[in-house]
Amino acid sequence: MFSIIFNKKSIAASSVIGLNERNIKLIYPNNPKKHYPLADDKVLTKEILHQNDIPCAKTYAVIEYNSDIKKAWESCKQYNAVAIKPANGCGGGGIKILKKNKEGDWMSSGEVITDRQVFQHMASIIMGFFSLGSHDRVLIEECIEPHPFFHEIYPQGVPDFRIITLNNTPLMGMLRMPTDRSDGKANLHQNGVGIGIDMKEGRLLEVYDGKKYSNHHPDSTFLVNGAPIPYWEEILEICISTAKAFPLNYLGIDIVIDKNKGPQIMEINVRPGLGIQLVNKTGLKEVIKEAI
Amino acid sequence: MNLKPNLKIALIIITIIALISIGFKAKPILGNYDDFNPEKVYKITYRFFFKSGDKNTTLKTYIPTTNSRQRISGEQIKNDSLLFFTKQKEKHQNIRAIWETNDTNSYHSIDYEFIFEGKAKHYKIPNTFNKLSEEYDEYLKATNDIQSNDSIINTLASGLIQNTKNDREIIKNIFDYVYEIPSAPIITLTDALTTIKQNKASCNGKSRLFVALCRNMGYPARVKGGIIVENANKRTSHAWVEVLINQTWVPFDGLNNHFAFIPANYLELYQGDKPLITHTADIQFDYSYQIDEVNHVSFLKMNSEELHKLPGFSLWNLVDKKIIPKGALNLLLLLPIGGLLVAFLRNIVGLKTFGVFLPVLIAFSLSHTGFVSGIAIFVGLIMFIGLIAYPFDKLRLLYTPKLVISLTIMVSLIVVATHFGVKNNIEWLTKLTFFPIIILTISAERFSRSTLEDGYIKAMDKLFQTLIATSISYLILSWTWLPSVLILFPEIVLLIVVLATFLGRYIGIRWIELFRFKPLFNSENKKLNF
């Protein structure tokens, strides 16, 4: 009776880590709560990355007060493309990608955007509209151009790698890609797909769409399974140096590959999800055992 | 579960202490188990004062007997030695207490005291009733005040019979007709006909009319006399009606709207259309019924003093001295149990809920509103909040002011609904008292916050899971014994701490994760087979 309730048998037999075990065995002992802001606040994350010369999107400006918006935006106008983000946003809310068109006007989601609209957006970030009522900061940074490798698999949106590290060792990884149904988002919960990664060989494995596995992205015919990942060595290297740079020992590190600059750290996560085990068809416990 | 040795020892010691303490009390408590389970227990004292007349003086009153839904015990009679007391069994199982004296022109007082334990009882009424034997003829006869053969009653009865399909509908029509008559505290005797003419009546007039209509249509019926007991000093008695339906006397109260139902606090004293007290004419006489609610544990035969004498520690003192109101004390004691339940549902089953105590608190509110209507109100209001939040999201208002708007609209809606409910007599709309409103408001806040953080679909999913957790909490917390058990055995709180510690170190897979990671478990089994 007790063993049914507490799933005793499956604990012994399984190498899958559930939320309870993730919290008690991985997060609580490895990630001190006082250091969470280093991962949750994108501005703080980037400060540490810059200090350690870890490649990441260049920070153009950080805006803390409404009065600084105008000056900061003037200084950013020299660039051809920028990304505007709330430092503490949740669920990707409040992120705007701005690009100049041929006439030199700023475009957002295919439409011309005026300076006034840009100011308004920044003001609502500062007022906390995207971070549940608390005051926030605006982060303006370099816009990442995805590497052509991804276009072969699926041409739209920005795909990213998620690598789990424990004590500076990369354990497991996946590539998250948008689909026709995911509205540009690469998140598994929002109809994106996850692709497993052979960490030793640096090759892609099967594509998992939340229900079934296949060798193709659902919207293309490119054979994904077995494709070598460009810059794989560099990706592992910057993961390890990122893990070393933060006082947090269990991390989910998000990485994109820029067309010109190669792998870049996007953000780090102190409570990485467990779906990555499904994508790789492997329990984390098995991988941790091998790593030690 | 991997606990540190010190922690393990501490938990074992706590468990042993709790179990020993429980063990001391368990024996006397188990020995006093009571299967009657009364809902209400009152100490009732009839107090009579009179000055005897020139000749023999007599005072008579009905006293109650035990039946399937009321238990009478602890009878005590205090009267002066000049009064002669007898008990007399009368027709129809009525019992009368009689005090007599030859002492003329002197003052006397009587205290007649007993303990009343009552249960509510619902009766099922079949659609058609069986034919009756002749032994019930006397319950069909007309009397002076129950003029069941009068032509006015005839006309009224044939009107009530129209468009009915069966006996049950006829009884329902009679009941509704009598219930619709405005009630008024009329002291003088109101017979069945006068009740129709005046179109207002007290319990007596209504009961006589009810009985007259039943008898006119051939349903044996009788007036029932008693007292509605409540924590007070009162002088009013009460009358209702019983109709014989398939060998069972089924109660109806056309004044207080009880259809085939008798509440727990109805003290049954006698049957028949009679006054409760009779005495020799032309004497000075005064009386009152002093009624005090007695704290009790429904499943125990022990009285308050016996409970005080229980070995070890119990919270009976808090109950008895009324230091904390009973409802508040129950809520306080059930909160940890509810919390443990939710912890189980979250960490072992894997349900996602809004907060830890919110499902428990919602379950408490449901006990005020009733389960089905409570859930309906809850879901309705939260959906409504979700809908009205949508345009304000589009307006790009800041989070906190937007919340204020939502909550203001919700409070207004509750007030309007309650007003509407009172006006149109829709009972379930009027049940949103202070406590449920607070809980609903907090839940709505959590929901709208979740729509922002996780999106509408996830928030709905979380709401659904919260409702499941709420229903399970309700099932367990509405078990009426639970608060009494916790009052008698407060050590259970220690066991809750022990269990929660185990839960807190639990690293197994949650039940919901078994489904989520199903492909992984399947592939693992395959690996094992190779």
Short mmCIF file of N, CA, C and O in Angstrom, two decimals, chain B residues 252-302:
data_model
loop_
_atom_site.label_atom_id
_atom_site.label_comp_id
_atom_site.label_asym_id
_atom_site.label_seq_id
_atom_site.Cartn_x
_atom_site.Cartn_y
_atom_site.Cartn_z
N PHE B 252 -44.34 18.02 8.79
CA PHE B 252 -44.36 19.18 7.89
C PHE B 252 -44.53 20.43 8.75
O PHE B 252 -45.35 20.43 9.66
N ASP B 253 -43.73 21.46 8.48
CA ASP B 253 -43.91 22.72 9.20
C ASP B 253 -44.19 23.82 8.19
O ASP B 253 -43.29 24.32 7.52
N GLY B 254 -45.45 24.20 8.07
CA GLY B 254 -45.88 25.20 7.09
C GLY B 254 -45.55 26.62 7.51
O GLY B 254 -45.81 27.56 6.77
N LEU B 255 -45.01 26.80 8.71
CA LEU B 255 -44.60 28.14 9.12
C LEU B 255 -43.13 28.37 8.75
O LEU B 255 -42.77 29.39 8.18
N ASN B 256 -42.29 27.40 9.07
CA ASN B 256 -40.85 27.56 8.85
C ASN B 256 -40.35 26.84 7.61
O ASN B 256 -39.14 26.67 7.44
N ASN B 257 -41.29 26.42 6.75
CA ASN B 257 -40.93 25.84 5.46
C ASN B 257 -40.08 24.56 5.58
O ASN B 257 -39.03 24.44 4.97
N HIS B 258 -40.52 23.63 6.41
CA HIS B 258 -39.85 22.34 6.46
C HIS B 258 -40.78 21.29 5.86
O HIS B 258 -41.78 20.92 6.48
N PHE B 259 -40.47 20.82 4.66
CA PHE B 259 -41.29 19.85 3.95
C PHE B 259 -40.71 18.46 4.16
O PHE B 259 -39.60 18.19 3.71
N ALA B 260 -41.47 17.63 4.85
CA ALA B 260 -41.02 16.26 5.15
C ALA B 260 -39.65 16.28 5.80
O ALA B 260 -38.76 15.52 5.47
N PHE B 261 -39.49 17.21 6.74
CA PHE B 261 -38.19 17.38 7.38
C PHE B 261 -38.42 17.93 8.78
O PHE B 261 -39.29 18.78 9.00
N ILE B 262 -37.64 17.42 9.75
CA ILE B 262 -37.69 17.99 11.09
C ILE B 262 -36.27 18.36 11.49
O ILE B 262 -35.36 17.54 11.41
N PRO B 263 -36.04 19.65 11.82
CA PRO B 263 -34.68 20.08 12.16
C PRO B 263 -34.23 19.49 13.49
O PRO B 263 -35.04 19.02 14.29
N ALA B 264 -32.90 19.55 13.72
CA ALA B 264 -32.33 18.93 14.92
C ALA B 264 -32.83 19.61 16.19
O ALA B 264 -32.89 18.98 17.24
N ASN B 265 -33.20 20.89 16.11
CA ASN B 265 -33.55 21.60 17.34
C ASN B 265 -35.07 21.64 17.59
O ASN B 265 -35.55 22.51 18.30
N TYR B 266 -35.82 20.72 16.98
CA TYR B 266 -37.25 20.62 17.28
C TYR B 266 -37.45 19.59 18.39
O TYR B 266 -37.18 18.40 18.21
N LEU B 267 -37.91 20.07 19.55
CA LEU B 267 -38.21 19.17 20.65
C LEU B 267 -39.66 18.72 20.52
O LEU B 267 -40.58 19.53 20.56
N GLU B 268 -39.88 17.42 20.31
CA GLU B 268 -41.24 16.89 20.19
C GLU B 268 -41.78 16.61 21.59
O GLU B 268 -41.12 15.92 22.37
N LEU B 269 -42.96 17.14 21.90
CA LEU B 269 -43.51 16.93 23.24
C LEU B 269 -44.78 16.09 23.25
O LEU B 269 -44.94 15.21 24.07
N TYR B 270 -45.69 16.36 22.32
CA TYR B 270 -46.95 15.63 22.36
C TYR B 270 -47.60 15.70 20.99
O TYR B 270 -47.20 16.46 20.12
N GLN B 271 -48.64 14.84 20.79
CA GLN B 271 -49.41 14.92 19.56
C GLN B 271 -50.86 15.26 19.91
O GLN B 271 -51.34 14.95 21.00
N GLY B 272 -51.54 15.88 18.98
CA GLY B 272 -52.92 16.29 19.22
C GLY B 272 -53.02 17.80 19.33
O GLY B 272 -52.04 18.48 19.64
N ASP B 273 -54.21 18.31 19.09
CA ASP B 273 -54.44 19.76 19.09
C ASP B 273 -54.74 20.21 20.51
O ASP B 273 -55.89 20.39 20.89
N LYS B 274 -53.68 20.34 21.32
CA LYS B 274 -53.87 20.63 22.74
C LYS B 274 -52.90 21.70 23.19
O LYS B 274 -51.85 21.88 22.57
N PRO B 275 -53.23 22.39 24.29
CA PRO B 275 -52.26 23.33 24.84
C PRO B 275 -51.18 22.58 25.61
O PRO B 275 -51.43 21.50 26.16
N LEU B 276 -49.96 23.14 25.62
CA LEU B 276 -48.84 22.48 26.29
C LEU B 276 -49.02 22.49 27.81
O LEU B 276 -48.73 21.51 28.49
N ILE B 277 -49.53 23.61 28.34
CA ILE B 277 -49.70 23.72 29.79
C ILE B 277 -51.19 23.92 30.10
O ILE B 277 -51.84 24.73 29.45
N THR B 278 -51.69 23.21 31.06
CA THR B 278 -53.04 23.50 31.56
C THR B 278 -52.97 23.61 33.07
O THR B 278 -52.16 22.93 33.71
N HIS B 279 -53.81 24.49 33.62
CA HIS B 279 -53.80 24.62 35.08
C HIS B 279 -55.20 25.02 35.55
O HIS B 279 -56.04 25.45 34.74
N THR B 280 -55.44 24.87 36.82
CA THR B 280 -56.71 25.26 37.43
C THR B 280 -57.00 26.71 37.08
O THR B 280 -56.10 27.54 37.11
N ALA B 281 -58.25 26.97 36.74
CA ALA B 281 -58.59 28.32 36.27
C ALA B 281 -58.43 29.35 37.38
O ALA B 281 -58.40 29.04 38.57
N ASP B 282 -58.27 30.59 36.99
CA ASP B 282 -58.24 31.74 37.89
C ASP B 282 -57.17 31.67 38.96
O ASP B 282 -57.41 31.97 40.14
N ILE B 283 -55.98 31.24 38.59
CA ILE B 283 -54.87 31.37 39.54
C ILE B 283 -53.83 32.27 38.90
O ILE B 283 -53.79 32.45 37.68
N GLN B 284 -52.98 32.87 39.75
CA GLN B 284 -51.85 33.62 39.21
C GLN B 284 -50.81 32.61 38.73
O GLN B 284 -50.44 31.71 39.48
N PHE B 285 -50.34 32.79 37.49
CA PHE B 285 -49.43 31.78 36.93
C PHE B 285 -48.43 32.44 35.99
O PHE B 285 -48.76 33.35 35.22
N ASP B 286 -47.22 32.02 36.08
CA ASP B 286 -46.21 32.50 35.12
C ASP B 286 -45.26 31.34 34.82
O ASP B 286 -45.12 30.41 35.62
N TYR B 287 -44.62 31.42 33.65
CA TYR B 287 -43.74 30.32 33.27
C TYR B 287 -42.68 30.83 32.30
O TYR B 287 -42.79 31.91 31.72
N SER B 288 -41.61 30.02 32.14
CA SER B 288 -40.66 30.26 31.05
C SER B 288 -39.92 28.95 30.78
O SER B 288 -39.91 28.05 31.62
N TYR B 289 -39.35 28.85 29.59
CA TYR B 289 -38.50 27.70 29.26
C TYR B 289 -37.08 28.20 29.17
O TYR B 289 -36.76 29.02 28.31
N GLN B 290 -36.26 27.72 30.08
CA GLN B 290 -34.87 28.15 30.04
C GLN B 290 -34.07 27.10 29.28
O GLN B 290 -34.05 25.93 29.64
N ILE B 291 -33.41 27.54 28.20
CA ILE B 291 -32.74 26.58 27.32
C ILE B 291 -31.27 26.97 27.18
O ILE B 291 -30.96 28.11 26.86
N ASP B 292 -30.38 26.06 27.47
CA ASP B 292 -28.94 26.32 27.34
C ASP B 292 -28.33 25.23 26.48
O ASP B 292 -28.49 24.05 26.75
N GLU B 293 -27.59 25.67 25.45
CA GLU B 293 -26.90 24.68 24.62
C GLU B 293 -25.79 24.04 25.44
O GLU B 293 -25.07 24.72 26.17
N VAL B 294 -25.65 22.73 25.32
CA VAL B 294 -24.62 22.01 26.05
C VAL B 294 -23.54 21.61 25.06
O VAL B 294 -23.84 21.07 24.00
N ASN B 295 -22.28 21.93 25.38
CA ASN B 295 -21.19 21.48 24.51
C ASN B 295 -21.09 19.98 24.58
O ASN B 295 -21.13 19.40 25.66
N HIS B 296 -20.95 19.36 23.44
CA HIS B 296 -20.87 17.91 23.46
C HIS B 296 -20.01 17.43 22.31
O HIS B 296 -19.72 18.16 21.38
N VAL B 297 -19.59 16.19 22.42
CA VAL B 297 -18.90 15.53 21.32
C VAL B 297 -19.88 14.52 20.78
O VAL B 297 -20.35 13.65 21.51
N SER B 298 -20.22 14.65 19.50
CA SER B 298 -21.39 13.95 18.99
C SER B 298 -21.31 12.44 19.18
O SER B 298 -22.31 11.78 19.36
N PHE B 299 -20.09 11.89 19.13
CA PHE B 299 -20.01 10.43 19.16
C PHE B 299 -19.70 9.88 20.54
O PHE B 299 -19.32 8.74 20.70
N LEU B 300 -19.80 10.72 21.59
CA LEU B 300 -19.46 10.27 22.93
C LEU B 300 -20.64 10.40 23.88
O LEU B 300 -21.39 11.36 23.81
N LYS B 301 -20.73 9.45 24.79
CA LYS B 301 -21.78 9.50 25.80
C LYS B 301 -21.33 10.30 27.01
O LYS B 301 -21.94 10.22 28.06
N MET B 302 -20.23 11.03 26.90
CA MET B 302 -19.68 11.68 28.09
C MET B 302 -20.20 13.12 28.18
O MET B 302 -20.33 13.80 27.18
#
